[in-house]
Every structure is written in structure tokens, then in C-alpha cells.
Short mmCIF file of C-alpha atoms in Angstrom, two decimals:
data_model
loop_
_atom_site.label_atom_id
_atom_site.label_comp_id
_atom_site.label_asym_id
_atom_site.label_seq_id
_atom_site.Cartn_x
_atom_site.Cartn_y
_atom_site.Cartn_z
CA MET A 12 0.00 0.00 0.00
CA ALA A 13 0.99 3.59 -0.48
CA TYR A 14 0.91 4.71 3.15
CA TYR A 15 1.57 3.61 6.73
CA HIS A 16 -1.30 2.43 8.94
CA ARG A 17 -1.53 1.08 12.49
CA MET A 18 -4.24 -0.39 14.68
CA GLY A 19 -4.54 -1.66 18.25
CA ASN A 20 -1.71 -1.99 20.76
CA ILE A 21 1.91 -2.30 19.65
CA PRO A 22 5.20 -1.82 21.52
CA PRO A 23 7.20 1.40 21.00
CA LYS A 24 10.06 -0.53 19.33
CA ARG A 25 10.00 -3.47 16.92
CA HIS A 26 11.36 -6.89 17.99
CA THR A 27 11.31 -6.01 21.70
CA GLN A 28 9.45 -7.49 24.66
CA PHE A 29 5.69 -6.90 24.54
CA ARG A 30 3.88 -8.70 27.34
CA GLN A 31 0.31 -9.84 27.86
CA PRO A 32 -1.57 -9.13 31.13
CA ASP A 33 -0.52 -12.57 32.46
CA GLY A 34 3.16 -11.74 31.87
CA SER A 35 3.66 -13.93 28.79
CA LEU A 36 4.94 -12.44 25.56
CA TYR A 37 2.72 -11.55 22.65
CA LYS A 38 3.91 -13.42 19.57
CA GLU A 39 5.35 -11.08 16.95
CA GLU A 40 4.91 -11.94 13.24
CA VAL A 41 6.37 -10.00 10.30
CA VAL A 42 4.35 -10.42 7.09
CA SER A 43 6.66 -9.25 4.31
CA SER A 44 6.90 -9.17 0.52
CA LYS A 45 9.92 -9.68 -1.75
CA GLY A 46 11.72 -11.38 1.09
CA PHE A 47 12.55 -8.44 3.35
CA SER A 48 12.83 -5.85 0.55
CA GLY A 49 9.15 -5.06 -0.17
CA ILE A 50 6.27 -3.69 1.85
CA TYR A 51 5.49 -5.42 5.15
CA SER A 52 3.47 -5.25 8.34
CA THR A 53 4.24 -6.44 11.88
CA LEU A 54 1.47 -8.25 13.78
CA TYR A 55 1.16 -9.17 17.48
CA HIS A 56 -0.67 -12.43 18.30
CA ILE A 57 -2.06 -13.69 21.59
CA ASN A 58 -1.15 -17.24 20.52
CA ASN A 59 1.68 -18.72 18.51
CA PRO A 60 0.65 -18.56 14.81
CA ASN A 61 2.57 -21.79 14.15
CA GLU A 62 0.49 -23.98 16.51
CA VAL A 63 -1.26 -26.36 14.10
CA THR A 64 -3.54 -29.05 15.59
CA ALA A 65 -4.20 -31.00 12.37
CA ILE A 66 -3.45 -30.97 8.66
CA GLY A 67 -6.13 -32.51 6.46
CA LYS A 68 -5.91 -34.02 3.01
CA PRO A 69 -5.42 -31.41 0.26
CA LYS A 70 -8.29 -30.88 -2.19
CA PRO A 71 -7.76 -30.12 -5.90
CA TYR A 72 -8.57 -26.49 -6.69
CA SER A 73 -7.61 -25.41 -10.19
CA TRP A 74 -9.00 -24.63 -13.64
CA LYS A 75 -8.30 -26.04 -17.10
CA ALA A 76 -7.81 -24.02 -20.25
CA ALA A 77 -10.31 -24.57 -23.07
CA THR A 78 -7.62 -25.06 -25.71
CA GLU A 79 -10.07 -25.67 -28.57
CA HIS A 80 -11.85 -22.30 -28.30
CA GLY A 81 -9.43 -20.68 -30.74
CA LEU A 82 -8.89 -17.06 -31.76
CA LYS A 83 -12.33 -15.46 -31.53
CA GLN A 84 -13.79 -12.23 -30.25
CA THR A 85 -15.76 -13.53 -27.28
CA HIS A 86 -18.85 -12.59 -25.33
CA LEU A 87 -19.59 -14.49 -22.10
CA LYS A 88 -23.24 -14.19 -21.12
CA THR A 89 -23.13 -14.50 -17.34
CA SER A 90 -25.77 -11.89 -16.57
CA ASN A 91 -28.51 -14.39 -15.68
CA VAL A 92 -26.41 -16.55 -13.36
CA GLU A 93 -27.97 -16.58 -9.89
CA PHE A 94 -25.63 -18.94 -7.99
CA THR A 95 -22.25 -20.37 -8.97
CA GLY A 96 -21.85 -22.67 -5.95
CA ASP A 97 -22.65 -23.19 -2.30
CA ASP A 98 -19.85 -21.54 -0.34
CA TYR A 99 -17.31 -18.83 -1.14
CA LEU A 100 -14.62 -21.19 -2.45
CA SER A 101 -16.79 -23.65 -4.37
CA ALA A 102 -18.61 -20.71 -5.98
CA ARG A 103 -15.44 -19.16 -7.43
CA ARG A 104 -15.56 -19.92 -11.16
CA ASN A 105 -12.56 -18.63 -13.07
CA LEU A 106 -13.46 -17.95 -16.69
CA MET A 107 -10.18 -16.63 -18.17
CA MET A 108 -6.57 -17.25 -17.28
CA ASN A 109 -2.90 -17.01 -18.21
CA SER A 110 0.30 -17.41 -16.22
CA ASP A 111 -0.10 -13.96 -14.61
CA VAL A 112 -3.79 -13.66 -13.79
CA MET A 113 -7.17 -15.39 -13.50
CA MET A 114 -10.57 -13.69 -13.73
CA GLY A 115 -14.00 -15.02 -12.85
CA ILE A 116 -17.25 -14.72 -10.95
CA CYS A 117 -18.51 -15.80 -7.55
CA SER A 118 -22.15 -15.89 -6.40
CA PRO A 119 -22.39 -18.22 -3.38
CA ARG A 120 -25.64 -19.39 -1.81
CA GLN A 121 -24.11 -19.23 1.66
CA ARG A 122 -23.51 -15.66 2.79
CA LYS A 123 -21.24 -16.44 5.76
CA MET A 124 -18.00 -18.41 5.73
CA ASP A 125 -17.55 -20.94 8.55
CA TYR A 126 -13.83 -21.20 7.76
CA TYR A 127 -10.99 -18.84 6.91
CA PHE A 128 -9.23 -18.56 3.56
CA LYS A 129 -5.63 -17.76 2.71
CA ASN A 130 -4.44 -17.38 -0.88
CA ALA A 131 -0.75 -18.28 -0.82
CA ASP A 132 -0.50 -18.10 -4.64
CA GLY A 133 -1.30 -14.46 -5.29
CA ASP A 134 -2.97 -11.16 -4.51
CA GLU A 135 -6.71 -10.87 -5.04
CA LEU A 136 -8.85 -8.02 -6.35
CA ILE A 137 -12.55 -8.49 -5.63
CA TYR A 138 -15.10 -6.18 -7.24
CA VAL A 139 -18.42 -6.19 -5.40
CA HIS A 140 -20.94 -6.00 -8.23
CA ASP A 141 -23.87 -6.69 -5.90
CA GLY A 142 -23.95 -7.15 -2.15
CA GLU A 143 -22.94 -5.67 1.20
CA GLY A 144 -20.99 -7.20 4.02
CA VAL A 145 -17.94 -7.32 6.24
CA MET A 146 -14.51 -8.79 5.62
CA TYR A 147 -12.71 -9.97 8.76
CA SER A 148 -8.94 -10.48 8.63
CA GLN A 149 -5.87 -10.33 10.87
CA PHE A 150 -5.82 -6.62 10.04
CA GLY A 151 -9.31 -5.97 11.37
CA LYS A 152 -12.84 -5.33 10.17
CA LEU A 153 -13.50 -3.86 6.72
CA GLU A 154 -17.04 -3.02 5.66
CA VAL A 155 -17.58 -3.57 1.94
CA HIS A 156 -20.31 -2.28 -0.34
CA LYS A 157 -21.60 -2.49 -3.89
CA GLY A 158 -19.03 -0.91 -6.22
CA ASP A 159 -16.02 -1.59 -3.98
CA TYR A 160 -12.72 -2.94 -5.20
CA ILE A 161 -11.19 -4.98 -2.35
CA VAL A 162 -7.43 -5.48 -2.65
CA ILE A 163 -6.27 -8.47 -0.59
CA PRO A 164 -2.49 -9.07 -0.39
CA ARG A 165 -1.20 -12.61 -0.74
CA THR A 166 -1.41 -14.74 2.46
CA THR A 167 -3.99 -12.50 4.15
CA ILE A 168 -6.24 -14.74 6.26
CA TYR A 169 -9.86 -13.67 5.95
CA ARG A 170 -13.52 -14.57 5.91
CA PHE A 171 -16.60 -12.75 4.59
CA GLU A 172 -20.00 -12.23 6.13
CA PHE A 173 -22.39 -10.84 3.53
CA GLU A 174 -25.89 -9.53 4.16
CA GLU A 175 -28.62 -12.12 3.60
CA LYS A 176 -30.86 -9.76 1.66
CA GLY A 177 -30.51 -9.01 -2.04
CA PRO A 178 -28.26 -10.48 -4.73
CA LEU A 179 -24.57 -11.25 -4.16
CA ARG A 180 -22.28 -11.11 -7.17
CA LEU A 181 -18.50 -10.79 -7.04
CA LEU A 182 -15.94 -10.35 -9.80
CA ILE A 183 -12.64 -11.92 -8.68
CA ILE A 184 -9.22 -11.28 -10.20
CA GLU A 185 -6.31 -13.32 -8.88
CA SER A 186 -2.82 -12.00 -9.61
CA PHE A 187 0.44 -13.90 -9.26
CA GLY A 188 2.17 -10.56 -8.67
CA ALA A 189 1.38 -7.66 -6.33
CA ILE A 190 -1.66 -5.50 -7.14
CA GLU A 191 -0.65 -1.88 -6.65
CA THR A 192 -1.77 1.69 -7.19
CA VAL A 193 -0.66 3.14 -10.53
CA LYS A 194 3.04 4.10 -10.55
CA ARG A 195 2.65 7.17 -12.77
CA TYR A 196 0.19 8.61 -10.25
CA ARG A 197 2.66 8.36 -7.34
CA ASN A 198 5.53 10.61 -6.33
CA GLU A 199 8.94 9.34 -5.22
CA VAL A 200 7.73 8.53 -1.69
CA GLY A 201 4.54 6.79 -2.82
CA GLN A 202 2.00 9.57 -2.27
CA LEU A 203 -0.73 9.80 -4.90
CA LEU A 204 -0.28 12.91 -7.00
CA GLU A 205 -2.71 15.78 -7.55
CA HIS A 206 -3.69 14.55 -11.02
CA SER A 207 -4.40 10.99 -9.85
CA PRO A 208 -8.04 9.96 -10.38
CA TYR A 209 -8.24 8.97 -6.70
CA CYS A 210 -6.27 9.79 -3.54
CA GLU A 211 -5.57 8.39 -0.09
CA ARG A 212 -8.84 9.82 1.24
CA ASP A 213 -10.68 7.40 -1.05
CA ILE A 214 -8.75 4.33 0.17
CA ARG A 215 -10.35 2.53 3.11
CA PRO A 216 -8.12 0.30 5.28
CA PRO A 217 -9.67 -1.90 7.98
CA HIS A 218 -11.37 0.53 10.36
CA GLU A 219 -11.70 -1.53 13.54
CA LEU A 220 -9.55 -4.22 15.13
CA HIS A 221 -11.36 -7.55 15.42
CA VAL A 222 -9.82 -9.77 18.12
CA GLU A 223 -10.95 -13.41 18.35
CA ASP A 224 -9.34 -14.71 21.56
CA LYS A 225 -11.39 -17.85 22.33
CA LYS A 226 -9.98 -21.36 22.03
CA GLY A 227 -11.71 -23.86 19.76
CA GLU A 228 -11.37 -25.49 16.36
CA TYR A 229 -10.60 -23.11 13.51
CA LEU A 230 -10.13 -24.20 9.90
CA VAL A 231 -7.96 -22.23 7.47
CA GLN A 232 -8.10 -23.35 3.84
CA ILE A 233 -4.89 -22.37 2.08
CA LYS A 234 -4.71 -22.16 -1.72
CA LYS A 235 -1.28 -23.19 -3.01
CA GLN A 236 -0.22 -24.69 -6.35
CA GLY A 237 -3.65 -25.86 -7.48
CA MET A 238 -4.70 -27.33 -4.13
CA LEU A 239 -6.68 -26.28 -1.06
CA HIS A 240 -4.68 -27.30 2.01
CA GLN A 241 -6.69 -27.91 5.18
CA TYR A 242 -5.05 -26.47 8.33
CA SER A 243 -6.74 -26.66 11.72
CA TYR A 244 -5.76 -24.55 14.72
CA GLY A 245 -6.79 -24.56 18.39
CA HIS A 246 -7.24 -20.78 18.30
CA SER A 247 -8.43 -18.22 15.79
CA PRO A 248 -5.88 -16.80 13.35
CA LEU A 249 -7.53 -13.45 14.06
CA ASP A 250 -6.04 -13.19 17.56
CA ILE A 251 -4.19 -9.94 16.76
CA VAL A 252 -4.08 -7.21 19.42
CA GLY A 253 -2.25 -4.73 17.21
CA TRP A 254 -0.29 -4.26 13.99
CA ASP A 255 1.39 -1.62 11.88
CA GLY A 256 2.94 -1.32 8.43
CA TYR A 257 2.24 -0.86 4.75
CA LEU A 258 0.84 -4.29 3.83
CA TYR A 259 -2.90 -4.75 4.50
CA PRO A 260 -6.19 -5.21 2.64
CA TYR A 261 -8.17 -2.14 1.65
CA ALA A 262 -11.21 -1.04 -0.33
CA LEU A 263 -11.61 1.60 -3.02
CA SER A 264 -15.04 2.35 -4.46
CA ILE A 265 -15.49 2.66 -8.21
CA TYR A 266 -17.86 5.51 -7.32
CA ASP A 267 -14.88 7.48 -5.95
CA PHE A 268 -12.87 7.15 -9.18
CA GLU A 269 -12.73 10.58 -10.87
CA PRO A 270 -12.68 10.27 -14.68
CA ILE A 271 -10.12 12.07 -16.83
CA THR A 272 -11.71 13.56 -19.93
CA GLY A 273 -10.45 15.52 -22.93
CA ARG A 274 -11.36 17.54 -26.01
CA ILE A 275 -11.12 14.42 -28.18
CA HIS A 276 -11.52 10.74 -27.31
CA GLN A 277 -9.13 9.62 -24.56
CA PRO A 278 -7.46 6.17 -24.71
CA PRO A 279 -8.13 3.52 -22.05
CA PRO A 280 -4.96 4.25 -19.96
CA VAL A 281 -6.70 7.36 -18.55
CA HIS A 282 -9.08 4.94 -16.81
CA GLN A 283 -6.29 2.89 -15.18
CA THR A 284 -6.95 2.14 -11.51
CA PHE A 285 -4.45 -0.62 -10.56
CA GLN A 286 -1.31 -2.21 -11.95
CA ALA A 287 0.25 -5.63 -11.51
CA TRP A 288 2.88 -7.78 -13.17
CA GLY A 289 1.50 -8.61 -16.62
CA PHE A 290 -1.75 -6.65 -16.57
CA VAL A 291 -3.62 -3.47 -15.63
CA ILE A 292 -7.13 -2.80 -14.28
CA CYS A 293 -9.20 0.15 -15.50
CA SER A 294 -12.51 1.64 -14.36
CA PHE A 295 -15.04 3.09 -16.79
CA VAL A 296 -17.37 5.44 -14.91
CA PRO A 297 -19.99 8.11 -15.76
CA ARG A 298 -18.23 11.02 -17.44
CA LEU A 299 -18.66 13.92 -19.85
CA PHE A 300 -17.82 13.12 -23.44
CA ASP A 301 -15.26 14.90 -25.61
CA TYR A 302 -15.96 18.57 -26.33
CA HIS A 303 -14.23 19.15 -29.69
CA PRO A 304 -16.97 20.36 -32.11
CA LEU A 305 -16.29 17.40 -34.43
CA SER A 306 -15.58 14.82 -31.73
CA ILE A 307 -16.80 11.22 -31.97
CA PRO A 308 -17.61 9.91 -28.48
CA ALA A 309 -17.61 6.24 -29.49
CA PRO A 310 -14.19 4.56 -29.32
CA TYR A 311 -12.26 4.04 -32.55
CA ASN A 312 -11.36 0.65 -33.98
CA HIS A 313 -8.30 -0.80 -32.32
CA SER A 314 -5.86 -3.63 -32.97
CA ASN A 315 -4.05 -4.96 -29.91
CA ILE A 316 -0.65 -6.18 -31.07
CA ASP A 317 0.59 -7.29 -27.65
CA SER A 318 -2.35 -7.54 -25.25
CA ASP A 319 -5.81 -9.01 -24.69
CA GLU A 320 -8.67 -6.83 -23.43
CA VAL A 321 -11.53 -7.91 -21.16
CA LEU A 322 -14.47 -5.70 -20.24
CA TYR A 323 -16.87 -6.63 -17.46
CA TYR A 324 -20.06 -4.60 -17.84
CA ALA A 325 -21.41 -3.56 -14.45
CA GLU A 326 -24.07 -0.88 -14.89
CA GLY A 327 -25.62 1.51 -17.40
CA GLU A 328 -25.83 1.91 -21.16
CA PHE A 329 -22.89 0.67 -23.22
CA MET A 330 -23.05 2.83 -26.33
CA SER A 331 -20.48 0.99 -28.46
CA ARG A 332 -21.92 -2.51 -27.97
CA LYS A 333 -25.18 -4.20 -28.93
CA GLY A 334 -26.60 -7.19 -27.09
CA ILE A 335 -24.48 -6.65 -23.98
CA ASP A 336 -26.13 -6.98 -20.59
CA ARG A 337 -25.24 -6.12 -17.03
CA GLY A 338 -22.79 -8.86 -15.98
CA SER A 339 -21.51 -9.63 -19.49
CA PHE A 340 -17.85 -10.15 -20.31
CA THR A 341 -16.26 -9.33 -23.66
CA LEU A 342 -12.79 -10.64 -24.54
CA HIS A 343 -11.09 -8.96 -27.50
CA MET A 344 -7.94 -10.87 -28.29
CA GLY A 345 -4.68 -9.51 -29.58
CA GLY A 346 -4.27 -10.27 -33.27
CA LEU A 347 -7.81 -9.17 -34.20
CA PRO A 348 -9.17 -5.62 -34.57
CA HIS A 349 -12.16 -4.67 -32.46
CA GLY A 350 -14.34 -1.61 -32.22
CA PRO A 351 -17.88 -0.26 -32.03
CA HIS A 352 -20.75 -2.29 -33.43
CA PRO A 353 -22.27 -1.02 -36.69
CA GLY A 354 -24.44 2.05 -36.23
CA THR A 355 -23.12 2.95 -32.80
CA VAL A 356 -20.51 5.45 -34.03
CA GLU A 357 -23.02 7.70 -35.82
CA LYS A 358 -25.47 7.27 -32.98
CA SER A 359 -22.87 8.52 -30.46
CA ILE A 360 -22.24 11.84 -32.25
CA GLY A 361 -23.76 14.68 -30.27
CA ALA A 362 -24.02 12.73 -27.03
CA LYS A 363 -22.81 14.75 -24.06
CA ALA A 364 -22.15 12.12 -21.41
CA THR A 365 -22.18 8.43 -20.56
CA ASP A 366 -23.72 6.72 -17.55
CA GLU A 367 -21.84 3.42 -17.57
CA TYR A 368 -19.73 1.43 -15.13
CA ALA A 369 -17.35 -1.27 -16.33
CA VAL A 370 -14.16 -2.98 -15.13
CA MET A 371 -11.43 -3.60 -17.70
CA LEU A 372 -8.58 -6.11 -17.53
CA ASP A 373 -5.79 -5.65 -20.09
CA THR A 374 -3.18 -8.41 -20.12
CA PHE A 375 0.20 -8.55 -21.84
CA LYS A 376 0.08 -12.31 -22.31
CA SER A 377 -2.71 -14.04 -24.19
CA LEU A 378 -5.71 -15.14 -22.17
CA GLN A 379 -7.41 -18.49 -22.56
CA LEU A 380 -10.96 -19.32 -21.63
CA THR A 381 -11.34 -22.00 -18.99
CA THR A 382 -13.57 -25.01 -19.51
CA ASP A 383 -15.98 -23.38 -17.01
CA ALA A 384 -16.40 -20.44 -19.40
CA LEU A 385 -17.63 -22.53 -22.33
CA ALA A 386 -21.15 -22.72 -20.88
CA PHE A 387 -21.47 -18.94 -21.23
CA VAL A 388 -20.07 -18.37 -24.75
CA ASP A 389 -22.25 -16.36 -27.16
CA GLU A 390 -21.61 -18.20 -30.43
CA ASN A 391 -22.97 -15.30 -32.52
CA TYR A 392 -20.65 -12.62 -31.12
CA PRO A 393 -17.65 -13.07 -33.50
CA MET A 394 -19.91 -12.23 -36.46
CA SER A 395 -21.78 -9.38 -34.75
CA TRP A 396 -19.94 -6.64 -36.70
CA THR A 397 -21.55 -7.87 -39.93
CA GLU A 398 -24.99 -6.38 -40.49
#
């Protein structure tokens, strides 16, 4: 993260004695990235975080590429999906993947997790398309709402409790590298610059420490190398009395992203919200259109020579696409030109603003559909530019 945060009780100096009321030491844990060269946080446990009571049999947890899909402009019609599984982990259905990133949906029937989850393979970015709830982690309590991006660093132990009322729909992006704020919007000490489309005031770290100090049986499912490893503990992993540092989960609402506009059509990098190794994430939000007297608001045709482009359509009217619904994905692969559907360019001329929300993933390695995605493929989409 871009700035320092602290919660709860911590000693005045790192790696020094910090005692509990009974005289025993709190157990210090450093959670660090890039060995000891990246961002890190220091946590103080009531119990020893290494005390495992049982290790269960690992369960397979991976996705297969649909190698026969081929080179096609792709529309995945997921808008009518109500549930994708029972619990949070079984409901995660990755639809696209490469060696850097996976992207998919999650709509579980069960709103509360009775276990904890740790992703030891990568960072996660969860976009809350529908739903409200609370994320509990070692770093505290984080309330999450419709429209939130939740950035969860690798190895964060967490569980969700979502509200029972209303739909629950999550877009999940899993990155094998760190998900970060955009480098060109930061100064040399990491502060977001004046021209950044969001600032530190918009970023919400955990707001309240959540200490679980009772003994019992606590299951942590750990994702590592295509398996879910079952670790049981005699105490909660959320037994933290205090922590400080730069590594922690946080939320940023798409509704707080301030669009950058121009006199003529602006390219997608102005919408960039996050960066990671091998891909970027952009946010399309309501904005004024271009104000040149001859401007064309609809995007121009574009050939990606070294990236694939995914758009997840969240809300509103999508002027350059026909037949796209809320919850649709489009995948426009490098090697093929893509652009507005016939008739949409002329129709856009004179429009003053757009009222759309969409999340874009641009990758620098080719994406493949997973076998899970094949059930949602719109077979007519590749020919939809021909009237």
C-alpha cells in the first residue's frame, strides 16, 4: 500500500518485549513481501501462529484451459447466473486465465464463511458488483459495499460475512504478482499525485480491530499450487491485538474514481486504476464526453498487437456494444481488430455524457478461456460486426 497504517496496541520498538496481562509475551509476526525488501506489516498475536492441531488431506482447486476455443472475439453471457456454488470457495468460477492472472465470478448461496481462507498463490482483487458485508482479517474489520474494489495481499487470512438480503455477485481477479496503485500517479515517496483519479482519502483500510481470543477449532483453507490445504488450529488466526505497516487489505469504491476527460476521445490508460505484473485494471465510470466540435464519443477501432482486453459490464448503457447486458464479459484478443458495433458510431455523435460502469482487464500475455467459461459463450458474437 501507499501509506503507513496502524491499529490496536503495539510496543514502541520493533522486535522487543511486549507482554500480555498474564506476563507472557505476545507473539510477533512479520508479514513481508519480496523477502525483506518489499512492503510489510508487523502483527502481534495472543497465541503462537505456528500452533497447528491437524493438517487434512489437500483438495484439488484449479481450472483447465479450453484449448479448442481458438482465436475469436468472445462474449460471455453470465448476466442471468444466480448462484455459482454453495460456499465462497466452491462458488469461485474462473473464466479466463494465463500465467499472470485469472478472472472469474462468484455468487455463493451461503452468505457467511464458517472457515478462513488464505491465498498463498497471489494477490486478489474483488469487485463487489452486488452485495454488502464485512470482511474480517488479521488486520481488522473492513465493511464492503456495492461498487467496492477490495485489494487483498497474498497470504492475508480472511472470511466474509455478507448480508442475507438481495443479490450477491463478485468479480474476482487473482494475480500472481502484487496489485498496486498506478506508478505514474505516485511521487517518489509513494504519495498519490494531484492529477491521480483517486487519492488516499478514497482508500479505506480496515477501520476496527477484530480480536478473536477464544480457544476452539478453527479451519484455514490455504490455496497453493492448485490445491486447497486444510489447516486446523486450536485458536483463531484473528487473535491480533495490534499491527502496523504498509501491507494490508483495503477497499476503493469505483464511485470514488474521478474520470479524466479531454477535447477528443481519450485512450483507455486514462481509466487505469491498478497495476500488476503482466496486466492493468481500468474503471469506466460516468463522465462527460469529448468537447471538440467534431468529436466522436464512441471509441475508434483498435488492434491490440501485444495484449488481450476484457471488459466486465457492471451498470448503465454501453453505447459501443449491442446485445451486452449487465454482468456480461467481452474478450477482444490480440491479433484481431475490435471496435464499435455497426451504427453505434453515428449514434454517439452529439451525445454529451455516458452513464456506464465497467471494469477492464488488459493483459500482456494471451488469455485463454477455462472449460468453465464454455457454458457462457455467445456463439454469434464473433460475427456481430456484420450487419
